[in-house]
Short mmCIF file of C-alpha atoms (C1' of nucleotides) in Angstrom, two decimals:
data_model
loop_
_atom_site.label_atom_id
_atom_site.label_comp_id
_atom_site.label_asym_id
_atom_site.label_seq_id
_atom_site.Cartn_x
_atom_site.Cartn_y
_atom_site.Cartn_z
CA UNK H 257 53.88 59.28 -65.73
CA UNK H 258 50.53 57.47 -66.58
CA UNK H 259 48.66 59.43 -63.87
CA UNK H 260 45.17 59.04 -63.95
CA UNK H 261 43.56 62.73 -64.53
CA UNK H 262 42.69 64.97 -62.19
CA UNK H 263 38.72 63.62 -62.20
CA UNK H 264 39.66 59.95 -61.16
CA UNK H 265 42.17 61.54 -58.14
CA UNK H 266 39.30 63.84 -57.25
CA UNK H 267 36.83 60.65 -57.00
CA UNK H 268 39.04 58.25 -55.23
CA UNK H 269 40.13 61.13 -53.14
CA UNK H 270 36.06 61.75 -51.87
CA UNK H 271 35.38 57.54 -52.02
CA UNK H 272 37.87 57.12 -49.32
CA UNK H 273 36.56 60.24 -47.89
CA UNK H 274 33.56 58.80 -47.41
CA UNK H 275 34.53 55.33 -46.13
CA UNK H 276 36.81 56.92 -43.53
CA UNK H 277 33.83 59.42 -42.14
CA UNK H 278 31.46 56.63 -41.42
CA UNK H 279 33.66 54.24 -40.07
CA UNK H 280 34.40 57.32 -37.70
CA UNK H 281 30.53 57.78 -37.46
CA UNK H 282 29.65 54.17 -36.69
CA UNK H 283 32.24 53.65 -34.39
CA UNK H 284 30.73 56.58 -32.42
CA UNK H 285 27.14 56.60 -32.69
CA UNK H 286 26.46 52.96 -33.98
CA UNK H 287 25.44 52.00 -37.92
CA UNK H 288 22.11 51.93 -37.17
CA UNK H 289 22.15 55.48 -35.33
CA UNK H 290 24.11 56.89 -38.67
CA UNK H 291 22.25 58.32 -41.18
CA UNK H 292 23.82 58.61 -44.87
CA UNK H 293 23.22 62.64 -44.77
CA UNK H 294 25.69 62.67 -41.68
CA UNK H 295 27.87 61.17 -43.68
CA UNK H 296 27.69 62.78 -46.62
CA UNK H 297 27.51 66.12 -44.55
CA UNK H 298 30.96 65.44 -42.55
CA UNK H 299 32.62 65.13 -46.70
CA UNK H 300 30.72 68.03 -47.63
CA UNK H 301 28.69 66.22 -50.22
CA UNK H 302 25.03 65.74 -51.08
CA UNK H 303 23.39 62.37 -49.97
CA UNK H 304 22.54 62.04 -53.59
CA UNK H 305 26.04 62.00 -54.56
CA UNK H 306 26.65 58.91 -51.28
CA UNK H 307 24.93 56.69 -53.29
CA UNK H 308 26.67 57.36 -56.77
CA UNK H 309 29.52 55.68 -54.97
CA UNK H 310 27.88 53.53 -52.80
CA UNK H 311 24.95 50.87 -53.87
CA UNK H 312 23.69 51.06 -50.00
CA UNK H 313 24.93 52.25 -46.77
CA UNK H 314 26.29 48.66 -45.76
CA UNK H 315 28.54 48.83 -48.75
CA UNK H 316 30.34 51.97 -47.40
CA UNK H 317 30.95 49.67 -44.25
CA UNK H 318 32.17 46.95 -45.67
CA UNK H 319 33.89 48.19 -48.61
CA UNK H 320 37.01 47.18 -46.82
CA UNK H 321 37.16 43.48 -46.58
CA UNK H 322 35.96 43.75 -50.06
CA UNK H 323 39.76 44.15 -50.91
CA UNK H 324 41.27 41.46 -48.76
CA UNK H 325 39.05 38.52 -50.43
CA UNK H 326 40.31 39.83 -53.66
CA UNK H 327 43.84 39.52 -52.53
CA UNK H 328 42.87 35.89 -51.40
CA UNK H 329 41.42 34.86 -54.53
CA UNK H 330 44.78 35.75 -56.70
CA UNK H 331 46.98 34.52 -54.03
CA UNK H 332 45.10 31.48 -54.47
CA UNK H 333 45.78 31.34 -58.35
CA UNK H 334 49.43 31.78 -57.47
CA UNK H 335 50.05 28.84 -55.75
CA UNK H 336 51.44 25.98 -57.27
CA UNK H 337 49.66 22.93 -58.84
CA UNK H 338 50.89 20.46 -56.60
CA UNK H 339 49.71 21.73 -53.85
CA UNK H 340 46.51 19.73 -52.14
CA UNK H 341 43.87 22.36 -52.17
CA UNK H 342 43.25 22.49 -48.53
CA UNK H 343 46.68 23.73 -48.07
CA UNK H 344 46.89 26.07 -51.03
CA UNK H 345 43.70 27.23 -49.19
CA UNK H 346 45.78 27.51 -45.84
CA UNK H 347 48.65 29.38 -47.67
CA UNK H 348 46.70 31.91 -49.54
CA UNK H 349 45.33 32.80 -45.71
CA UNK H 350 48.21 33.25 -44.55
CA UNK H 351 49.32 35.88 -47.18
CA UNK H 352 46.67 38.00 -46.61
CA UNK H 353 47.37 38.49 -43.20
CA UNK H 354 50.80 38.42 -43.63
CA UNK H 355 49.93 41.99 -46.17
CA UNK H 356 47.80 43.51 -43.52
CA UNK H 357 50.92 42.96 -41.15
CA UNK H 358 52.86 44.45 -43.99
CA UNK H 359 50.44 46.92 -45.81
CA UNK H 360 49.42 50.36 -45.57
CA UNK H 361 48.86 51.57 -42.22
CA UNK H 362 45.42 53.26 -42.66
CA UNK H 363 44.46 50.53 -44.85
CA UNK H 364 45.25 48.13 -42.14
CA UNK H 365 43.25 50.30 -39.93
CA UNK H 366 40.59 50.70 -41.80
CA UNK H 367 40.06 46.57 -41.84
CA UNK H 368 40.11 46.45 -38.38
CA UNK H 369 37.56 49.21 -37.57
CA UNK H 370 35.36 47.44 -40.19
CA UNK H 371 36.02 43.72 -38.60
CA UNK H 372 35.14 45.20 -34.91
CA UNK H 373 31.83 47.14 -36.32
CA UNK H 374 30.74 43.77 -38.30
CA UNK H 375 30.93 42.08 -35.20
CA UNK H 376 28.66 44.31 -33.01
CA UNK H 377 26.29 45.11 -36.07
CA UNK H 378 24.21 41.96 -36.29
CA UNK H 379 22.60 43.65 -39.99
CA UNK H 380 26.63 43.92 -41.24
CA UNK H 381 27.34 40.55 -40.03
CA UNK H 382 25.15 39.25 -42.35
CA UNK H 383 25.93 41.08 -45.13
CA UNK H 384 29.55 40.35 -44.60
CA UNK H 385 28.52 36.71 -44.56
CA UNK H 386 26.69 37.20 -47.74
CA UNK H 387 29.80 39.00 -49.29
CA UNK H 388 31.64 35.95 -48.16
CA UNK H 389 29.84 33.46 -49.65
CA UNK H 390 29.27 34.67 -52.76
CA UNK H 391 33.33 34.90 -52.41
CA UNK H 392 33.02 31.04 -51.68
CA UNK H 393 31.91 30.23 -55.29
CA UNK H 394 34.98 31.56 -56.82
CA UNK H 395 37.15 29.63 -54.83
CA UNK H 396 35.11 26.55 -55.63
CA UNK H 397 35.59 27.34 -59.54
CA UNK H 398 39.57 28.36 -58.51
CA UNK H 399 39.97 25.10 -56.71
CA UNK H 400 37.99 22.63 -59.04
CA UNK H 401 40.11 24.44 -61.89
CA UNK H 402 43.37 22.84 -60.06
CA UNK H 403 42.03 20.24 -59.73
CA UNK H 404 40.87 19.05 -62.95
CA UNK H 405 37.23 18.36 -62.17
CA UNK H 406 34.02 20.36 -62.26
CA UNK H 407 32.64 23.04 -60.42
CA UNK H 408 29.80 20.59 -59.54
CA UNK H 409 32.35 18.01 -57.96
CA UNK H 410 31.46 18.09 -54.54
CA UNK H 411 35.22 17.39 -53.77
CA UNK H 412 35.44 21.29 -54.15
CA UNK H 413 32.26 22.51 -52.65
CA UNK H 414 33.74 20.60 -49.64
CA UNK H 415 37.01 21.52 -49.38
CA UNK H 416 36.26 25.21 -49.30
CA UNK H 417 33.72 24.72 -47.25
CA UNK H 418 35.24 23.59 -44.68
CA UNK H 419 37.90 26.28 -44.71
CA UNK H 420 35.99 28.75 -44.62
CA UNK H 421 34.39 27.31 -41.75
CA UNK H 422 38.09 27.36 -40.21
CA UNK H 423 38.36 30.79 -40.99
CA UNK H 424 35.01 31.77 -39.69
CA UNK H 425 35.78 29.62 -36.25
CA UNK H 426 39.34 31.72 -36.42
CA UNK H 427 37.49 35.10 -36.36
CA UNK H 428 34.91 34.45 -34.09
CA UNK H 429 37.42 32.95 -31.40
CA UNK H 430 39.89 35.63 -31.49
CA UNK H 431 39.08 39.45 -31.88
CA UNK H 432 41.86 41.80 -33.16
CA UNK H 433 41.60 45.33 -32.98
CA UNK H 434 45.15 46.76 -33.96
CA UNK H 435 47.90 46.01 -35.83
CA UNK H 436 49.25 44.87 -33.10
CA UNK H 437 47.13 41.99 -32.34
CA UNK H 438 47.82 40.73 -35.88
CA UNK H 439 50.77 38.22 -35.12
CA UNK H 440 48.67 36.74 -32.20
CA UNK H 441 45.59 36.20 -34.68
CA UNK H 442 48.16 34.40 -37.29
CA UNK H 443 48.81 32.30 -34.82
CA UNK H 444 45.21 31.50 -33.77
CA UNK H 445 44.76 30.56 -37.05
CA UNK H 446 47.79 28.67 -37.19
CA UNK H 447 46.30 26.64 -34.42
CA UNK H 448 43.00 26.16 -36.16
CA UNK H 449 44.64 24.82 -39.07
CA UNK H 450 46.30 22.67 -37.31
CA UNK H 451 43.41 21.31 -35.47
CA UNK H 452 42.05 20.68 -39.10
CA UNK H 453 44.72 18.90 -40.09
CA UNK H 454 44.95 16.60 -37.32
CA UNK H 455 41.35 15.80 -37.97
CA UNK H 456 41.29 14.91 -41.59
CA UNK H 457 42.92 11.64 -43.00
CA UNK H 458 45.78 12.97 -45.55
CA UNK H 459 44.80 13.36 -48.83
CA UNK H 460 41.26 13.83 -48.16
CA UNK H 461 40.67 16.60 -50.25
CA UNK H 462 42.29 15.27 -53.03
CA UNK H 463 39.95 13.54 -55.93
CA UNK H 464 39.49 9.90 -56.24
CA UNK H 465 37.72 7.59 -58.49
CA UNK H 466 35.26 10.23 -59.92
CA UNK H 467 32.26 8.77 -57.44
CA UNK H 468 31.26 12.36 -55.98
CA UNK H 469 30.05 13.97 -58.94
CA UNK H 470 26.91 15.83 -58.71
CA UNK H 471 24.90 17.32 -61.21
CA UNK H 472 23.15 21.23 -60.28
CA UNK H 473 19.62 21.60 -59.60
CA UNK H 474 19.42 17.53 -59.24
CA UNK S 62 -10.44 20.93 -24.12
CA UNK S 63 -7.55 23.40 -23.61
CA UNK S 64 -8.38 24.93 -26.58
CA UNK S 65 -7.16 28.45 -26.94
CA UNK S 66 -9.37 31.21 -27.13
CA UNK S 67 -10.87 32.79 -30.17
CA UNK S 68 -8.56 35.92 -29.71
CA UNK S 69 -5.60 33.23 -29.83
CA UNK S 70 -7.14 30.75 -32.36
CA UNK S 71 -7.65 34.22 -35.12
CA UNK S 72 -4.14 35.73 -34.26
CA UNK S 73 -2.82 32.34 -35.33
CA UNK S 74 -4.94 32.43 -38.75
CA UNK S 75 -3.73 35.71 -39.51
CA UNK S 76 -0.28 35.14 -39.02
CA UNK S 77 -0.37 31.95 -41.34
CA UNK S 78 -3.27 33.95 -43.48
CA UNK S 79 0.09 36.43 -44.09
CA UNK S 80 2.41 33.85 -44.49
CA UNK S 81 0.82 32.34 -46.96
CA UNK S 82 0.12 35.57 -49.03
CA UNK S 83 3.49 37.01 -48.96
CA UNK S 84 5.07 33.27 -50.36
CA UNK S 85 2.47 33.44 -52.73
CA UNK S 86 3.24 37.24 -53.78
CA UNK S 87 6.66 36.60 -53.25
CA UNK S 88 6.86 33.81 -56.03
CA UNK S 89 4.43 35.58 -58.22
CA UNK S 90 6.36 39.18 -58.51
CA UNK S 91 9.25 38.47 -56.55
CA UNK S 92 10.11 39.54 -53.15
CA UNK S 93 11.36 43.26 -53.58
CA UNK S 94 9.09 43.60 -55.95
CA UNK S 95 6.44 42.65 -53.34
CA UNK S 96 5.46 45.52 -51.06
CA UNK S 97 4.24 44.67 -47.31
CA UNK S 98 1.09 46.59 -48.38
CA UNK S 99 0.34 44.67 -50.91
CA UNK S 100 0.58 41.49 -48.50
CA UNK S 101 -1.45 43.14 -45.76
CA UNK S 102 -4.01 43.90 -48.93
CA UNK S 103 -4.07 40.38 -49.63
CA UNK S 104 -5.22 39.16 -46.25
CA UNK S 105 -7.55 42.38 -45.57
CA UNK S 106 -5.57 44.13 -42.98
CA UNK S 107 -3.77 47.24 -42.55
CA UNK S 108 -0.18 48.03 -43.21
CA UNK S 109 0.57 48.86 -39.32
CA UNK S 110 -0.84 45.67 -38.22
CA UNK S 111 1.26 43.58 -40.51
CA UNK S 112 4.25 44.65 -38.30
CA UNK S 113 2.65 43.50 -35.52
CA UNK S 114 2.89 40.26 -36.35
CA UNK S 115 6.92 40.41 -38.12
CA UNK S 116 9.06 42.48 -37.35
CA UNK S 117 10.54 43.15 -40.42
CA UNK S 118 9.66 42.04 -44.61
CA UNK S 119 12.08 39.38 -44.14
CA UNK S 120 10.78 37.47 -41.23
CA UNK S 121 7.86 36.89 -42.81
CA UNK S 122 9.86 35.04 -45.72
CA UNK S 123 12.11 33.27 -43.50
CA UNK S 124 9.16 32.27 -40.46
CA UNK S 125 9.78 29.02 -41.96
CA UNK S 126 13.06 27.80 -41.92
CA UNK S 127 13.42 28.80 -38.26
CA UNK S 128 10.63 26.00 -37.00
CA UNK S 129 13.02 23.90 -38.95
CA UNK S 130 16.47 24.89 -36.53
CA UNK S 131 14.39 24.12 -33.43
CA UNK S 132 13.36 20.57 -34.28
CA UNK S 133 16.80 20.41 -35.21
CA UNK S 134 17.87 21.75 -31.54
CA UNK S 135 15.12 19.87 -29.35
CA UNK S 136 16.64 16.21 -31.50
CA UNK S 137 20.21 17.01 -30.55
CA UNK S 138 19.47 17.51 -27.21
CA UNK S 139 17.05 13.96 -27.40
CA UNK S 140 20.36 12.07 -28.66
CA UNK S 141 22.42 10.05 -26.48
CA UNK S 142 24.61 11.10 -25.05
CA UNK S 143 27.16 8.15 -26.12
CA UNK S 144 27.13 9.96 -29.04
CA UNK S 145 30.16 12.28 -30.48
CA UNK S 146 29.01 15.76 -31.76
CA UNK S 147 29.33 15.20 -35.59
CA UNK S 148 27.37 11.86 -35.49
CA UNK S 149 24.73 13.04 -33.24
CA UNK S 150 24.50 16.46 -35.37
CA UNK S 151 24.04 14.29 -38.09
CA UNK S 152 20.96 12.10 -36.81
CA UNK S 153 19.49 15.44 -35.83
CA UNK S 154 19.19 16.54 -39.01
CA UNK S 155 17.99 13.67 -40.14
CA UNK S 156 15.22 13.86 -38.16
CA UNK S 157 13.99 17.55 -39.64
CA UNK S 158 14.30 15.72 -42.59
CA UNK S 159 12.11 12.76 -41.55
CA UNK S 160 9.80 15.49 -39.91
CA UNK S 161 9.41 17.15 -42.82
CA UNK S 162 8.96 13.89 -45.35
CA UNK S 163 6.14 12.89 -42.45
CA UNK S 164 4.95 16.49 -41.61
CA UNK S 165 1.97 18.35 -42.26
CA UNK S 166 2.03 18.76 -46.21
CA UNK S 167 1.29 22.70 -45.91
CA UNK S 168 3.55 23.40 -43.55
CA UNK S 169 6.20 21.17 -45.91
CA UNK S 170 5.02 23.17 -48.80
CA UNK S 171 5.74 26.79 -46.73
CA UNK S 172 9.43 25.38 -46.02
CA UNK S 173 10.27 24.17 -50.09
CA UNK S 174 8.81 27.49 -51.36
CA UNK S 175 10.97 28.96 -49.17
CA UNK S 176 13.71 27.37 -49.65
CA UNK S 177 13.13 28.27 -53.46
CA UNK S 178 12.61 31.70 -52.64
CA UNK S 179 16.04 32.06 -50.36
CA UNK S 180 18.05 30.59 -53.65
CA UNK S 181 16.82 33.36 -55.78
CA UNK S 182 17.21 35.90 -53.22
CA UNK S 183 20.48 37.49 -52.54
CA UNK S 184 18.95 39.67 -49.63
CA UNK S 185 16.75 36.36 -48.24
CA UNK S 186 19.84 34.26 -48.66
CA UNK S 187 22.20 36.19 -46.50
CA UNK S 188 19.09 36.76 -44.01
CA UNK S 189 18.87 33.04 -43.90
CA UNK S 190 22.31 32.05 -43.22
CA UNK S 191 22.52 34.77 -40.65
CA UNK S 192 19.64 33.25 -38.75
CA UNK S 193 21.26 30.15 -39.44
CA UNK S 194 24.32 31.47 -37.46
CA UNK S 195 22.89 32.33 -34.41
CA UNK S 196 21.75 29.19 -34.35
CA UNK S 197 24.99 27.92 -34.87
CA UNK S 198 25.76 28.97 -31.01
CA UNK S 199 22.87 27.50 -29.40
CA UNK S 200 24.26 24.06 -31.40
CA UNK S 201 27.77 24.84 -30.13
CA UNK S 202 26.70 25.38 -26.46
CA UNK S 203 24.69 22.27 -26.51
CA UNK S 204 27.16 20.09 -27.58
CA UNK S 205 29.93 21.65 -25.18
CA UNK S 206 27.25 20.22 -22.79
CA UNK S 207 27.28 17.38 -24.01
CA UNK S 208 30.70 16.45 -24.05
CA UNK S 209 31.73 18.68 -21.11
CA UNK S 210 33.74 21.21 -22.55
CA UNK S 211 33.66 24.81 -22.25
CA UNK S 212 31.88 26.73 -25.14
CA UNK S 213 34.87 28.82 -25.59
CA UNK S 214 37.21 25.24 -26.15
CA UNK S 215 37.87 25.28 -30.18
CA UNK S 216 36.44 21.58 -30.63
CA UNK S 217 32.77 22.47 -30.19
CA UNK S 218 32.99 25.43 -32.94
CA UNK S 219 35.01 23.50 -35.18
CA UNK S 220 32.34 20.39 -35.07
CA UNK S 221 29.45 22.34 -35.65
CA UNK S 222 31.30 24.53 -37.78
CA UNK S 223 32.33 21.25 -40.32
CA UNK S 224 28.63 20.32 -39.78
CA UNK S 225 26.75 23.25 -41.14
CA UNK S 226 28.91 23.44 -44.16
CA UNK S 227 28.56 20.14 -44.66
CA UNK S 228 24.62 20.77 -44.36
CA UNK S 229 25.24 23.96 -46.81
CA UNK S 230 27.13 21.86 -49.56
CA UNK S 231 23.77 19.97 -48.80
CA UNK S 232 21.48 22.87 -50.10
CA UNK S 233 23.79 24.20 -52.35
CA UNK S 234 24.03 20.93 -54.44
CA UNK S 235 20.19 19.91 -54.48
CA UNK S 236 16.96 21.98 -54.73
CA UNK S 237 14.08 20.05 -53.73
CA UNK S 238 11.06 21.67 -54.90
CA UNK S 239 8.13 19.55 -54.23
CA UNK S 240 7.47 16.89 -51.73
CA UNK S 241 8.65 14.43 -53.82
CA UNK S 242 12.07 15.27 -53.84
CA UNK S 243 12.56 15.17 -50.48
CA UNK S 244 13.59 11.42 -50.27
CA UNK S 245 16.63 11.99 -52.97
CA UNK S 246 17.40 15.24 -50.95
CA UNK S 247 17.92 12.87 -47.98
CA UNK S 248 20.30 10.36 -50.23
CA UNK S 249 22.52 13.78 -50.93
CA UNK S 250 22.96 14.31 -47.50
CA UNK S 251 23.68 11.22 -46.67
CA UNK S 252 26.30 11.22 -49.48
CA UNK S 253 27.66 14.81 -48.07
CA UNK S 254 27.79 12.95 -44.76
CA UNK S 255 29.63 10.01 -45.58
CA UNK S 256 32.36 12.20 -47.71
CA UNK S 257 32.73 13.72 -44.73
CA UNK S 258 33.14 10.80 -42.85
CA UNK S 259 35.78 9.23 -44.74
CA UNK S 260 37.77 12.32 -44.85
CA UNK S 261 37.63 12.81 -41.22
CA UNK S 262 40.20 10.76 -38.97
CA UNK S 263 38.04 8.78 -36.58
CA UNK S 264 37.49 9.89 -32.99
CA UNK S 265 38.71 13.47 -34.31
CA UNK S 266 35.28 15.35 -32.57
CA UNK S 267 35.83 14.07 -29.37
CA UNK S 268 38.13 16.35 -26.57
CA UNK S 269 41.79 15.21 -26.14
CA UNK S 270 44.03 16.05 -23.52
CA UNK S 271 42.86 19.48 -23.01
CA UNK S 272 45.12 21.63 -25.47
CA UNK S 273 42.69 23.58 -27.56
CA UNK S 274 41.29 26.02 -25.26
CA UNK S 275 40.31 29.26 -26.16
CA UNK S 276 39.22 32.04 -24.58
CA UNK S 277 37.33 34.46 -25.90
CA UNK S 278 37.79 37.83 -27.12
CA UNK S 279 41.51 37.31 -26.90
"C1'" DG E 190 42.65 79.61 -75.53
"C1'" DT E 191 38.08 78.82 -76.54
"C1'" DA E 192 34.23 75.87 -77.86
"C1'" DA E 193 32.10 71.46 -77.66
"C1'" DT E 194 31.48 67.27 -75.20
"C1'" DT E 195 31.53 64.33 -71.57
"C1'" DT E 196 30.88 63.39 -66.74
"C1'" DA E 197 30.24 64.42 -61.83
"C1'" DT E 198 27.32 66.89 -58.59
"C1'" DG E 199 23.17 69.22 -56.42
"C1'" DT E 200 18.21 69.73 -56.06
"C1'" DC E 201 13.75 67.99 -55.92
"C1'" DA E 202 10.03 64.84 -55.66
"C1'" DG E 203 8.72 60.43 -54.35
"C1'" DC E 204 8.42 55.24 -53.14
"C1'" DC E 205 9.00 51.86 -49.58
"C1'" DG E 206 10.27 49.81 -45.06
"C1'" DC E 207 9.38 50.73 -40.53
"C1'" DT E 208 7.79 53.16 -35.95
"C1'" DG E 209 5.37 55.92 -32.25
"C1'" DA E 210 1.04 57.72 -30.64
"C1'" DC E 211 -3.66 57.88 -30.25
"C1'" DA E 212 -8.42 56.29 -30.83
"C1'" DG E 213 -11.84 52.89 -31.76
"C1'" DA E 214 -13.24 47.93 -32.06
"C1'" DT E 215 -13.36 43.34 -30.16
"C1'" DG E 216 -12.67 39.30 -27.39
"C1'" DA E 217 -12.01 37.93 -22.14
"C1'" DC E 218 -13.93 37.68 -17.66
"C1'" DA E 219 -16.76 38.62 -13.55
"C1'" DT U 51 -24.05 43.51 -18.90
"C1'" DG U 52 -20.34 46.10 -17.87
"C1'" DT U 53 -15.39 46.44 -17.03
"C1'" DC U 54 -10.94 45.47 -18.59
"C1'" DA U 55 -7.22 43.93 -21.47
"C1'" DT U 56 -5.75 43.51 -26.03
"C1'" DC U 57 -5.91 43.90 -30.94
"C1'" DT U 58 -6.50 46.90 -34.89
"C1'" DG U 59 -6.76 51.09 -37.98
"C1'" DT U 60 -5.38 55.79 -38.91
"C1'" DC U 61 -2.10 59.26 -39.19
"C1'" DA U 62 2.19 61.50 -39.21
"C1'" DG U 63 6.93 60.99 -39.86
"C1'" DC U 64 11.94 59.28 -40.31
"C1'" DG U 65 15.56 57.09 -43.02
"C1'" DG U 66 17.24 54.34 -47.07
"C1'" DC U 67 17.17 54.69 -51.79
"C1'" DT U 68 16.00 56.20 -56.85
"C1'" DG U 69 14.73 58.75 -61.20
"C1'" DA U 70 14.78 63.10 -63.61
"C1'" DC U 71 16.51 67.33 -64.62
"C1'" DA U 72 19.62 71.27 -64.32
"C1'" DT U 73 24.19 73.00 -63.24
"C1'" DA U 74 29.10 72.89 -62.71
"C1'" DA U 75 33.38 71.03 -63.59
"C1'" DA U 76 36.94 68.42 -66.22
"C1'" DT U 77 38.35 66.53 -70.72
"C1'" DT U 78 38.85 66.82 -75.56
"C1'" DA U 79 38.89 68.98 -80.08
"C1'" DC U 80 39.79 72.81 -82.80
#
DNA sequence: GTAATTTATGTCAGCCGCTGACAGATGACA
DNA sequence: TGTCATCTGTCAGCGGCTGACATAAATTAC
């Protein structure tokens, strides 16, 4: 039994702790209307110690979504070659909601209550947007890596681009807020993909001739 | 002469008087480095009344860009209306562009050091695209106008969706730093533009037979 | 099982962004 | 010139966040 000691059960024990209090807090009182020291006080712990496990109060928020870009990025690696990246794109989507359908309850939850609060907290939003895109760049490298071309190809920079503005247009047009929602947000996405697909010529996001290249900083 | 009054006339010199101190403090130091007192120093004026004029550190940095979205707004609305969304988005930016190759020079030099600033800003950049966001509505209303649609139909989203990652890919794959570069900045855009073009299926950002309505919040 | 070492936590002091309240200065207007 | 509206400075204070130091707890070595 390779169980990690009883110091790194302790600390993941108090992290989620934490997380769990002030997504109760915030979904009572508001983010802004939260102070750290209410949080820390409902785990019994000194503010001090908040911040040895969380950089800033927004990362306690969205700590959560955190994980589900992280599942996108290797489901991403796992798809095959042949696979036009738009659609490898598509299909890695899909699997992450297919694991919150199929995941851990409270982890599912815990998504959700984040996803809601991001929504009415414009100062989250943006952070979650910044998480995002910062997100976006490893795709880019993912995608120009199947590809074969560089990281500066705008073929890439494009391509993920775009789906992320699918994704973005999929969240903002449909609002789940339990599991139960779930299927009827695949779908919405579904349709969105769809609509995507009817409006791009086949192949488009496929390389050709090498005529897109762009160097950085030009 | 409907010339404003000396009241309004040194309100407007401070605010640009601030402006200009913070970019310059900003680029110097850095902008966490850069403390709001040490900008209200600069320009001989208290701490309190610096918050007067912004409400926060970063709108100060970003008092820039903004200008920029509503020349971008008042051209989209001045386009024909003949005119599908992605083309007309796309002569609308061209004209910020235009305005700011054929702009005031100072006020052209606030928007590039900004620019620079946002790049090397984590905090700035996610402020940035958040304003850029909320913006992103106002586009998707007006063209929902424009092609009478509801704002809640999928095809108005999606459009200006495509468009401002298209404009991002934009930013992301050339810094223009002085004046000078403006002109090539314009060429990359129009490159972006045309990939986008040629991957899109024409006719694909204009409203068909009424299926992809959405309402919201569902 | 105890001692030595590492690591997590609490306490304290303090900076910085930001705000409300009040008082004094300054431009607007008759 | 005097009244009024508005802008500005001062002060006190909250909340996010950090460094430094001491203490407590878990891990490791003996």
């Amino acid at each position: 039994m390779n169980q990690p000691g009883l110091r790194e059960r302790k600390k993941r024990k108090t992290r989620l702790a934490l997380i769990d209090a002030a997504l109760d807090l915030f979904a009572a009182q508001g983010y802004e209307a939260t102070t750290v020291d209410q949080i820390a006080a409902a785990v019994d712990v000194s503010p001090r110690t908040f911040f040895r496990y969380f950089a800033t109060k927004e990362d306690v928020a969205l700590s959560s979504p955190v994980d589900g870009q992280e599942v996108m990025l290797r489901e991403l690696a796992a798809r095959p070659a042949e696979e036009p990246p738009f659609v490898a794109l598509g299909h890695a989507m899909r699997a992450v909601v297919t694991a919150l359908q199929e995941g851990d309850l409270t982890e599912t939850a815990r998504f959700l209550k984040t996803r809601e609060l991001v929504e009415s907290t414009p100062a989250l939003f943006a952070g979650s947007i910044r998480r995002m895109m910062e997100n976006e760049r490893r795709l880019i490298a993912e995608i120009a890596r199947r590809e074969s071309t560089s990281p500066d190809d705008l073929l890439p920079h494009f391509a993920v681009s775009l789906f992320t503005a699918v994704a973005r247009v999929g969240f903002e047009s449909c609002h789940p807020r339990s599991p139960q929602d779930l299927p009827a947000f695949g779908e919405r996405l579904e349709q969105i993909l769809a609509l995507a697909e009817r409006s791009l010529r086949p192949g488009w996001d496929r390389p050709r001739s090498g005529a897109d290249a762009a160097r950085p900083g030009g």
